[in-house]
Structures are given as C-alpha cells and as structure tokens.
Short mmCIF file of N, CA, C and O in Angstrom, two decimals:
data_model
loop_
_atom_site.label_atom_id
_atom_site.label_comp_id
_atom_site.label_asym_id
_atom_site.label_seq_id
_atom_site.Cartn_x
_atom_site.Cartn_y
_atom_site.Cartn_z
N UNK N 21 6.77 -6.91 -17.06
CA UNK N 21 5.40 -7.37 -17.02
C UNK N 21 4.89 -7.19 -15.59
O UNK N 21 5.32 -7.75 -14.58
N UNK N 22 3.76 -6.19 -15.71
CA UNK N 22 2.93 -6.36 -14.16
C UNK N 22 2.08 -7.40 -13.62
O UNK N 22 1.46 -8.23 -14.29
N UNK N 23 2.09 -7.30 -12.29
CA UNK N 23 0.68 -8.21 -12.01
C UNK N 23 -0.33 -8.02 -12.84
O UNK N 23 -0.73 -9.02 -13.44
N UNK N 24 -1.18 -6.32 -13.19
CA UNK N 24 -1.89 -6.38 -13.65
C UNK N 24 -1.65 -6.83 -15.37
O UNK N 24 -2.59 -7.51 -15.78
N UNK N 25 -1.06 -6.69 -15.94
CA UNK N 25 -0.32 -7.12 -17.24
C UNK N 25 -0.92 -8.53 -17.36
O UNK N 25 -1.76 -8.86 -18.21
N UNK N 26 -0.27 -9.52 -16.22
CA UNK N 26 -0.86 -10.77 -16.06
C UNK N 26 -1.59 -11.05 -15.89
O UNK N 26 -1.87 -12.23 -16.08
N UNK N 27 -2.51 -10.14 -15.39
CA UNK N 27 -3.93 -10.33 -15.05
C UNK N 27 -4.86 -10.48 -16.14
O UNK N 27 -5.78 -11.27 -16.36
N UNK N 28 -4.29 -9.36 -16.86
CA UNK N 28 -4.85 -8.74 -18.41
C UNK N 28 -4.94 -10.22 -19.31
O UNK N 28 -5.97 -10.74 -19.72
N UNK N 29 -3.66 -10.67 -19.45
CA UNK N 29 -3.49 -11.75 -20.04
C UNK N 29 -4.11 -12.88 -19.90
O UNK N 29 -4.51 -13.56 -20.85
N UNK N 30 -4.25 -13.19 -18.68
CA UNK N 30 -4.74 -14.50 -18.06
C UNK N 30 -6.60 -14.29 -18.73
O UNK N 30 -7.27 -15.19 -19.25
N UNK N 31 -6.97 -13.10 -18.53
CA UNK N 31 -8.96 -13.03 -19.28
C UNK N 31 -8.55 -12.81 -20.33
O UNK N 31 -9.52 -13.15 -21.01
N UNK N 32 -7.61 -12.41 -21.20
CA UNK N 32 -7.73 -12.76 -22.66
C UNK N 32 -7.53 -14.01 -22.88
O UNK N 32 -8.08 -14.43 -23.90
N UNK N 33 -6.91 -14.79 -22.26
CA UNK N 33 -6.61 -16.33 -22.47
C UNK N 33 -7.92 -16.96 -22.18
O UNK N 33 -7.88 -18.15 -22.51
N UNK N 34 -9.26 -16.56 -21.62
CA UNK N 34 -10.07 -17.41 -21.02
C UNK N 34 -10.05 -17.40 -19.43
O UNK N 34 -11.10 -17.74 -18.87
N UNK N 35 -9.15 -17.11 -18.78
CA UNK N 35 -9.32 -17.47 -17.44
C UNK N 35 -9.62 -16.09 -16.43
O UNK N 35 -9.09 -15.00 -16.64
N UNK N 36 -10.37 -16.32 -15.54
CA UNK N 36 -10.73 -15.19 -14.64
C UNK N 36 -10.04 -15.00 -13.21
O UNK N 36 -10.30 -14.08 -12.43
N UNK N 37 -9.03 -16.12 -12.99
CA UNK N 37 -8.56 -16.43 -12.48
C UNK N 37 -7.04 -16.67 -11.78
O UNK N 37 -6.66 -17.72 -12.29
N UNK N 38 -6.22 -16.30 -11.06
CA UNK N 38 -4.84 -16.59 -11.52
C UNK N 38 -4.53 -17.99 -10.43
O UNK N 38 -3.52 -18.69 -10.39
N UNK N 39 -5.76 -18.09 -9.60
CA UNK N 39 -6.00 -19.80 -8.94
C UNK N 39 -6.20 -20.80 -10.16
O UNK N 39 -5.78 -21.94 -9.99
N UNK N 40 -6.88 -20.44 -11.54
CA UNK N 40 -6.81 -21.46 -12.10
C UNK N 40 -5.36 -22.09 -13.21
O UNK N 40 -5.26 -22.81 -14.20
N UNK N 41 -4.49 -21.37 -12.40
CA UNK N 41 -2.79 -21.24 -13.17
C UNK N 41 -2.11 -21.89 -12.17
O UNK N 41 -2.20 -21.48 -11.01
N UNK N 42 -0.89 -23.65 -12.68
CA UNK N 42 -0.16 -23.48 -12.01
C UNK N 42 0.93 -22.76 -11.85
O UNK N 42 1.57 -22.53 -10.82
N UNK N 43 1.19 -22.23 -13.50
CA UNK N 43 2.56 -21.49 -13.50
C UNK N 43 2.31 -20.84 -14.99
O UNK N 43 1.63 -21.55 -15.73
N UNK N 44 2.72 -19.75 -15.47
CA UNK N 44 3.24 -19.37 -16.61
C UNK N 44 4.80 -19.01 -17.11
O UNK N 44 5.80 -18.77 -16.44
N UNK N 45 4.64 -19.06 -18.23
CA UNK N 45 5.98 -18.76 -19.03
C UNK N 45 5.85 -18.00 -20.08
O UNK N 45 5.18 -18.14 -21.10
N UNK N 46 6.72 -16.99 -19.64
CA UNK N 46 7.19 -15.86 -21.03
C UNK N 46 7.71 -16.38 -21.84
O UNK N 46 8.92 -16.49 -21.61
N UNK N 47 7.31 -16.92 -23.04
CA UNK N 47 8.04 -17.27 -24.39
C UNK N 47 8.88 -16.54 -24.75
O UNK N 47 8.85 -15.38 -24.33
N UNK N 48 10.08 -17.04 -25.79
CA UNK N 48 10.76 -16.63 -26.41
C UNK N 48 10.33 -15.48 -27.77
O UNK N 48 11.19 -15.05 -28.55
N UNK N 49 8.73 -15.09 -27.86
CA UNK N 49 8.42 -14.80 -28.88
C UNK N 49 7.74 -13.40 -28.30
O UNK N 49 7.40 -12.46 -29.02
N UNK N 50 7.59 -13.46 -26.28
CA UNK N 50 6.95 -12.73 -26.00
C UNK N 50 5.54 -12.83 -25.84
O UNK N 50 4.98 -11.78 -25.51
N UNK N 51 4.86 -13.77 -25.99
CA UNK N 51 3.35 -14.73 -25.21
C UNK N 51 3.97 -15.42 -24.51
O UNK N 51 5.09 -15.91 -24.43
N UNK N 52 2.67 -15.37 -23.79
CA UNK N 52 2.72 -16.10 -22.49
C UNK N 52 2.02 -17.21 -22.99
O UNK N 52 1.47 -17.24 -24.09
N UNK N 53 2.05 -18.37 -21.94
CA UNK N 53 1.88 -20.41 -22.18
C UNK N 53 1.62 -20.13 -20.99
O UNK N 53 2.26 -19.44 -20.20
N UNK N 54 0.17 -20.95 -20.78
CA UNK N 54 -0.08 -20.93 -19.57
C UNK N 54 -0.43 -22.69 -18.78
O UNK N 54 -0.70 -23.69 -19.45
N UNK N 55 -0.38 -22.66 -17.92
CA UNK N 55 -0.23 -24.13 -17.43
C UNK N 55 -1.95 -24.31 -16.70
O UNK N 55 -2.06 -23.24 -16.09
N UNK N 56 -3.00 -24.93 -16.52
CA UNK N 56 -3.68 -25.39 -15.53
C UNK N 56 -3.47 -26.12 -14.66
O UNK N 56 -2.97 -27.23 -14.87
N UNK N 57 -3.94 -25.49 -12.96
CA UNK N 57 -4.17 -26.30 -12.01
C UNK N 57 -4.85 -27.56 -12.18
O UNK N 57 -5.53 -27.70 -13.20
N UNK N 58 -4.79 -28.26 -11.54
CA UNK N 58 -5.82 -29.36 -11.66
C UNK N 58 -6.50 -29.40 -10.66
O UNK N 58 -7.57 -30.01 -10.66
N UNK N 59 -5.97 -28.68 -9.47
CA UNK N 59 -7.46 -28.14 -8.63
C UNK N 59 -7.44 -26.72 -8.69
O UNK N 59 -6.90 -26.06 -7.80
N UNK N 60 -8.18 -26.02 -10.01
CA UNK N 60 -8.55 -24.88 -10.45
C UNK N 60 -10.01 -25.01 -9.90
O UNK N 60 -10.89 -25.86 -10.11
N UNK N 61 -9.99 -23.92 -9.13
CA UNK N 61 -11.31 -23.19 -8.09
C UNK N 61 -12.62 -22.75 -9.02
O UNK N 61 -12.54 -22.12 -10.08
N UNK N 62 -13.62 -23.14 -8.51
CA UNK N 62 -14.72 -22.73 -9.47
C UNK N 62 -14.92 -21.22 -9.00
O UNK N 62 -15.20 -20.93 -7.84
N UNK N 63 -14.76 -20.36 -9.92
CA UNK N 63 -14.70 -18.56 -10.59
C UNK N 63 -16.35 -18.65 -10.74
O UNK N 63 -17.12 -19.55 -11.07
N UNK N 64 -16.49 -17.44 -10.38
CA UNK N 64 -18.08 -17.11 -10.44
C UNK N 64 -17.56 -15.87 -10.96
O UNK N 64 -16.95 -15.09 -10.24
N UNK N 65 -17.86 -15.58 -12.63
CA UNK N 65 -17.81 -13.93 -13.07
C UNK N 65 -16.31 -13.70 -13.13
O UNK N 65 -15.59 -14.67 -13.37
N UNK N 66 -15.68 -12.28 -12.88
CA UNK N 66 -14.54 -11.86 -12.74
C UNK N 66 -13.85 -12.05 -11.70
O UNK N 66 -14.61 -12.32 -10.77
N UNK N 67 -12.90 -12.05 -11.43
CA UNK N 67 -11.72 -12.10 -10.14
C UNK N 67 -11.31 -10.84 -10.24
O UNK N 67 -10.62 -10.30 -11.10
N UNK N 68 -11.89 -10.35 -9.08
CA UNK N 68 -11.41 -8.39 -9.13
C UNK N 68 -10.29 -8.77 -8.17
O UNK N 68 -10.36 -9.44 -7.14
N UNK N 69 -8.94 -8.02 -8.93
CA UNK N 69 -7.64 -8.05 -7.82
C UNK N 69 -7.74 -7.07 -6.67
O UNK N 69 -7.07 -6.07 -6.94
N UNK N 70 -8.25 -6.99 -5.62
CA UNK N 70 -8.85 -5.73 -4.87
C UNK N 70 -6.89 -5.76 -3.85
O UNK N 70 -6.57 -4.59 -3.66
N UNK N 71 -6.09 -6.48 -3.46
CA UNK N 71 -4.65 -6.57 -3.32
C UNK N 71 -3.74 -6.55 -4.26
O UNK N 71 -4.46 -7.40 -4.78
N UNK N 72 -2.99 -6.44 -4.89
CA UNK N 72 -1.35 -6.65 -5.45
C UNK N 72 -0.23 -6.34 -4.98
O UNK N 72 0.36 -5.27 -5.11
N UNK N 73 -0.01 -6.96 -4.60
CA UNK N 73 1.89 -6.89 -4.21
C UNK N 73 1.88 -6.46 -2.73
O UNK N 73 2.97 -6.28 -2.18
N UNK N 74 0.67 -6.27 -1.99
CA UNK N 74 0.42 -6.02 -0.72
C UNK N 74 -0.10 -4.78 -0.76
O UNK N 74 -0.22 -4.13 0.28
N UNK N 75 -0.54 -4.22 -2.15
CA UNK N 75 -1.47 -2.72 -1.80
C UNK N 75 -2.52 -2.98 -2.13
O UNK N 75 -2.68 -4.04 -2.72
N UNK N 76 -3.88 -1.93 -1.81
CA UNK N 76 -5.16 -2.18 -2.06
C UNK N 76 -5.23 -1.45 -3.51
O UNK N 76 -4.41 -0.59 -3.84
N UNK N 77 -6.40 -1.92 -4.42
CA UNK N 77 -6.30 -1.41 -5.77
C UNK N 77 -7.40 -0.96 -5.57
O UNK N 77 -8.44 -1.59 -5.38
N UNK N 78 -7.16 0.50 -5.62
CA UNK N 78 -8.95 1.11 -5.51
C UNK N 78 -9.92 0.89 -6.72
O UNK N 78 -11.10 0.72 -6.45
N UNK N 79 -9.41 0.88 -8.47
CA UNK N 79 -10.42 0.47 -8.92
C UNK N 79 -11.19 -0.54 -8.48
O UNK N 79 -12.38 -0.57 -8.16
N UNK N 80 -10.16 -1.56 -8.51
CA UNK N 80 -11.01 -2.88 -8.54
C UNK N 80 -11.82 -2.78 -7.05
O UNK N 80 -13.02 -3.06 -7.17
N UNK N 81 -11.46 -2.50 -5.86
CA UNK N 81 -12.42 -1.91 -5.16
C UNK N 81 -13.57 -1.73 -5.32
O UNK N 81 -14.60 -2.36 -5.09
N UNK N 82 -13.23 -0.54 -5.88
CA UNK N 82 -14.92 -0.15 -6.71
C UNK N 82 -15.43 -0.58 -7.34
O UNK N 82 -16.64 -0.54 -7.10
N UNK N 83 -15.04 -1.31 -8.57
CA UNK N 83 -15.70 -2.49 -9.22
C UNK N 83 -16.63 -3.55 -8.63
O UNK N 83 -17.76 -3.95 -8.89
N UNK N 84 -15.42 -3.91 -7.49
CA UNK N 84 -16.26 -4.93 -6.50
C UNK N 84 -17.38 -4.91 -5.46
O UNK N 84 -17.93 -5.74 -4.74
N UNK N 85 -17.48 -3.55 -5.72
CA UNK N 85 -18.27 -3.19 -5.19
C UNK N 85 -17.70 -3.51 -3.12
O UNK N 85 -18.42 -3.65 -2.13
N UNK N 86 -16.51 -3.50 -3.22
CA UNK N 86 -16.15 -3.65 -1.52
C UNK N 86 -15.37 -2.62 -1.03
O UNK N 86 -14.97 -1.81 -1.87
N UNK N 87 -15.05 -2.46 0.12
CA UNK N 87 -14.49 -1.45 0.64
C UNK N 87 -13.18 -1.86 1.42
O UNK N 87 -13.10 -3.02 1.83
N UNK N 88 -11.85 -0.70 1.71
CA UNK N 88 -10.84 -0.90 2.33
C UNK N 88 -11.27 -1.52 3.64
O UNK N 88 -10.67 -2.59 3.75
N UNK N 89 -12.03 -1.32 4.63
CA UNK N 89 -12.51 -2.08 5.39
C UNK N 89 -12.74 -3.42 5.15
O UNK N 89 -11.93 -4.22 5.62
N UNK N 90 -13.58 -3.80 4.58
CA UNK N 90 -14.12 -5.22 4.04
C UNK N 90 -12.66 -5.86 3.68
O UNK N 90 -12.43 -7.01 4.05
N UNK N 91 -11.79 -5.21 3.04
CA UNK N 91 -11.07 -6.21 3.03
C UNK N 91 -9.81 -6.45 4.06
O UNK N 91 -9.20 -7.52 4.11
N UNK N 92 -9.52 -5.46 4.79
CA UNK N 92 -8.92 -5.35 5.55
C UNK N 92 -9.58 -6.68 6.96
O UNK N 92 -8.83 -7.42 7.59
N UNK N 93 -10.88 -6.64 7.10
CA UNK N 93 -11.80 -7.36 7.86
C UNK N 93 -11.49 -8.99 7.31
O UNK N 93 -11.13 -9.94 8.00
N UNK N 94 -11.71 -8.97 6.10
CA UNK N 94 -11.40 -9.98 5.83
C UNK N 94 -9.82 -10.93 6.02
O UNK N 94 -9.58 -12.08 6.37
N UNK N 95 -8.99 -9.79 5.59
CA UNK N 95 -7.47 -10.67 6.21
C UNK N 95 -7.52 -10.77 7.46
O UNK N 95 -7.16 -11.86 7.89
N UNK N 96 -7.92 -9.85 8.36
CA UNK N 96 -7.77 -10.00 9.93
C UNK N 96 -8.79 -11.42 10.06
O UNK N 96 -8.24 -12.15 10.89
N UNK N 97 -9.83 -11.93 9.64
CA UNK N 97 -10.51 -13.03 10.08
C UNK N 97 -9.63 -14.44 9.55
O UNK N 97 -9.82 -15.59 9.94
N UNK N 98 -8.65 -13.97 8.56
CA UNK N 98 -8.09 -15.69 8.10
C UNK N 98 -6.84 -14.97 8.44
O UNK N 98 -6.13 -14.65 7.48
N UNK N 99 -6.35 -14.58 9.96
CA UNK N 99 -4.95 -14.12 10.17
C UNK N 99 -3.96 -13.69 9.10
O UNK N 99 -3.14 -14.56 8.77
N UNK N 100 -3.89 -12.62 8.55
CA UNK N 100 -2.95 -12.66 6.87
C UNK N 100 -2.88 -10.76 7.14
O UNK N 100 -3.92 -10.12 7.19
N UNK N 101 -1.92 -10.29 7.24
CA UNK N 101 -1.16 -9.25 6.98
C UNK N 101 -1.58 -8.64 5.31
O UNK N 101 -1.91 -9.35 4.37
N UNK N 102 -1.48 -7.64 5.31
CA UNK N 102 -1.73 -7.03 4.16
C UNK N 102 -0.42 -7.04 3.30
O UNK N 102 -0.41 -7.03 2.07
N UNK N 103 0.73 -7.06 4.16
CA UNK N 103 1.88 -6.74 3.11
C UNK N 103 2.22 -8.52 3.12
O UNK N 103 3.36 -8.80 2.74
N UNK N 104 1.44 -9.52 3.48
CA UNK N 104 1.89 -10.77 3.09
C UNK N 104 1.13 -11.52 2.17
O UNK N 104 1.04 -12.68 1.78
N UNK N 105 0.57 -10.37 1.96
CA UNK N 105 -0.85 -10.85 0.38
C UNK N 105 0.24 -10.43 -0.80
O UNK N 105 0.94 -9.42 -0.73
N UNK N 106 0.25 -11.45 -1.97
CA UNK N 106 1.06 -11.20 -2.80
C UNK N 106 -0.25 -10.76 -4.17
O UNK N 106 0.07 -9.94 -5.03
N UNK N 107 -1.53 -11.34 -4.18
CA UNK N 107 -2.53 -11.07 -4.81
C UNK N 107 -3.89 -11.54 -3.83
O UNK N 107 -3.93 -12.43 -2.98
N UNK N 108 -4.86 -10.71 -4.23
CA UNK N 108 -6.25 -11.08 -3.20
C UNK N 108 -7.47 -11.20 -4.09
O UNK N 108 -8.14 -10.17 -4.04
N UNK N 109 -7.81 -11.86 -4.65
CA UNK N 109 -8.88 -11.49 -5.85
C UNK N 109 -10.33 -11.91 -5.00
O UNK N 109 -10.34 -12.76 -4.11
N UNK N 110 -11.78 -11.00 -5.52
CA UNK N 110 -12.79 -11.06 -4.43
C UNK N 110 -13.99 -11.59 -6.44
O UNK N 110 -13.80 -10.80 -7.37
N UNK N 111 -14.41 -12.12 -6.55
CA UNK N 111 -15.44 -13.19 -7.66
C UNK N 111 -16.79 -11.93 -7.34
O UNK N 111 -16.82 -10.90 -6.67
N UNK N 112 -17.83 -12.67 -8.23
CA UNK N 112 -18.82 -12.00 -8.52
C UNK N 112 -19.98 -12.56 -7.60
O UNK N 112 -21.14 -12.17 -7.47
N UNK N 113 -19.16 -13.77 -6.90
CA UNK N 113 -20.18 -14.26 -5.73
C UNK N 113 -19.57 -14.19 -4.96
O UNK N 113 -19.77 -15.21 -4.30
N UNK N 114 -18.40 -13.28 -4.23
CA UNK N 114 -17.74 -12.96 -3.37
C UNK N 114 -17.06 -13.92 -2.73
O UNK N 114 -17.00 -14.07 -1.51
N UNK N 115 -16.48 -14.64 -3.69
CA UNK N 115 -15.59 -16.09 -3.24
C UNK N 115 -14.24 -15.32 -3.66
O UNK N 115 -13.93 -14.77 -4.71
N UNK N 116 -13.39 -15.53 -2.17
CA UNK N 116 -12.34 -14.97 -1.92
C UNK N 116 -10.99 -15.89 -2.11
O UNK N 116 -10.87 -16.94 -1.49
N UNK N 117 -9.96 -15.39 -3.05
CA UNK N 117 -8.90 -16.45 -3.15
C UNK N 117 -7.26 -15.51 -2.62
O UNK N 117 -6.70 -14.50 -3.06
N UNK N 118 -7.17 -15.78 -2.29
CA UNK N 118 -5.56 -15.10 -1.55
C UNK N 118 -4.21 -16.16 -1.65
O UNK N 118 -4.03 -17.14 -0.92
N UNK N 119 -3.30 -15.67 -2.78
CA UNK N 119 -2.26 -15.85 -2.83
C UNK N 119 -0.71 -15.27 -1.99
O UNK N 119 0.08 -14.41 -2.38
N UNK N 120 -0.67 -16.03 -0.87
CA UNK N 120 0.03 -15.29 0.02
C UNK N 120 1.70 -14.81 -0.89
O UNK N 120 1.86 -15.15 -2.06
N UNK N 121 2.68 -14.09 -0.19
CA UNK N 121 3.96 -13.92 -1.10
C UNK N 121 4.80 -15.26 -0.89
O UNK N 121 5.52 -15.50 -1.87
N UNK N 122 4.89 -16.24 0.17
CA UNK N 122 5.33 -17.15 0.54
C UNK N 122 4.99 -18.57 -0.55
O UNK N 122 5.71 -19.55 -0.78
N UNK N 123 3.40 -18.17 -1.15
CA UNK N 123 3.09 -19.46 -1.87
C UNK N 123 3.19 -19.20 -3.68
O UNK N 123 2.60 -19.86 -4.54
N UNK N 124 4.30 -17.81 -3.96
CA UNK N 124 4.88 -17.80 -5.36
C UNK N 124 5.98 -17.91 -5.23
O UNK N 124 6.75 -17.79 -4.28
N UNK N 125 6.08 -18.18 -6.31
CA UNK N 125 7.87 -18.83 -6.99
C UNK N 125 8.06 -17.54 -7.64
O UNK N 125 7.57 -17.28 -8.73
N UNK N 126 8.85 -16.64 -6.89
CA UNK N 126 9.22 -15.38 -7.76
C UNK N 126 10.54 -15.46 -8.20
O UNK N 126 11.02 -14.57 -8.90
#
C-alpha cells in the first residue's frame, strides 16, 4: 500500500485529510478502519500531497496550482528539510499541514 493508495482511501472514506487520522489499520479482510483525531484541522476543499516520502509530486503541484519553489520556500520559512517531510499536503485555501518522518509510527 502507497502513500498515495492511502491517500486514495482516506477521500473515499470522506476525509481530505490525513491530519484528520490518528492512525489506520489494514484489516484482516483488506479495508482499511480508520481512527479520528480529535484535534482534526479544519480542510478547506482537497489536501493536494504536493511532498511524499520527501519527493515533490508534480501532479499535485499542478493541481495546486504551486510551484517547486513555493514549496521549497515554504519548508525553508518553518526550518524543515525536504527529505524530513514524510507528507506535505497544501488545501484549497492554501492551509499548509506537514507531517514530518519523525512524527509517524512506521
């Protein structure tokens, strides 16, 4: 299962979000069970993954209408390395959520 896999999953479930997850689990049946935060972030629209696993995803890029710059600009202003982004998702009101690799349970 990929990030994006999970990603996939998480907007068929309803959520646009993988801030509004504290954790999931692969069932025994092969679905996923998903858990809510209880401080789940208010999502404006989609959560474009414009990072995964510390690379830039050019669709979603483009989707987001942002650029390798922009986001590159953006980790350099909240001190954060590109290869220490484990996911970076950028909203439809450009509310930025960054899951560093340090703050998953892999």
């Amino acid at each position: 299962l990929t990030v994006e896999d999970l990603l996939c999953e998480l907007r068929i479930a309803g959520y646009s979000s993988a801030k509004e997850i504290d954790y999931a689990i692969l069932e025994s049946n092969g679905k996923l069970s998903f858990f809510v935060s209880e401080q789940a972030p208010n999502i404006c629209g989609i959560a474009h993954p414009v990072i995964i696993d510390g690379n830039l995803v050019e669709y979603a890029l483009e989707d987001s209408g942002k650029s390798e710059k922009w986001v590159l600009d953006t980790l350099k202003k909240k001190k954060t390395e590109l290869s220490a982004v484990f996911l970076m998702t950028v909203d439809d009101e450009d509310k930025i959520e960054i899951i560093k690799r340090k703050d998953c349970a892999l």
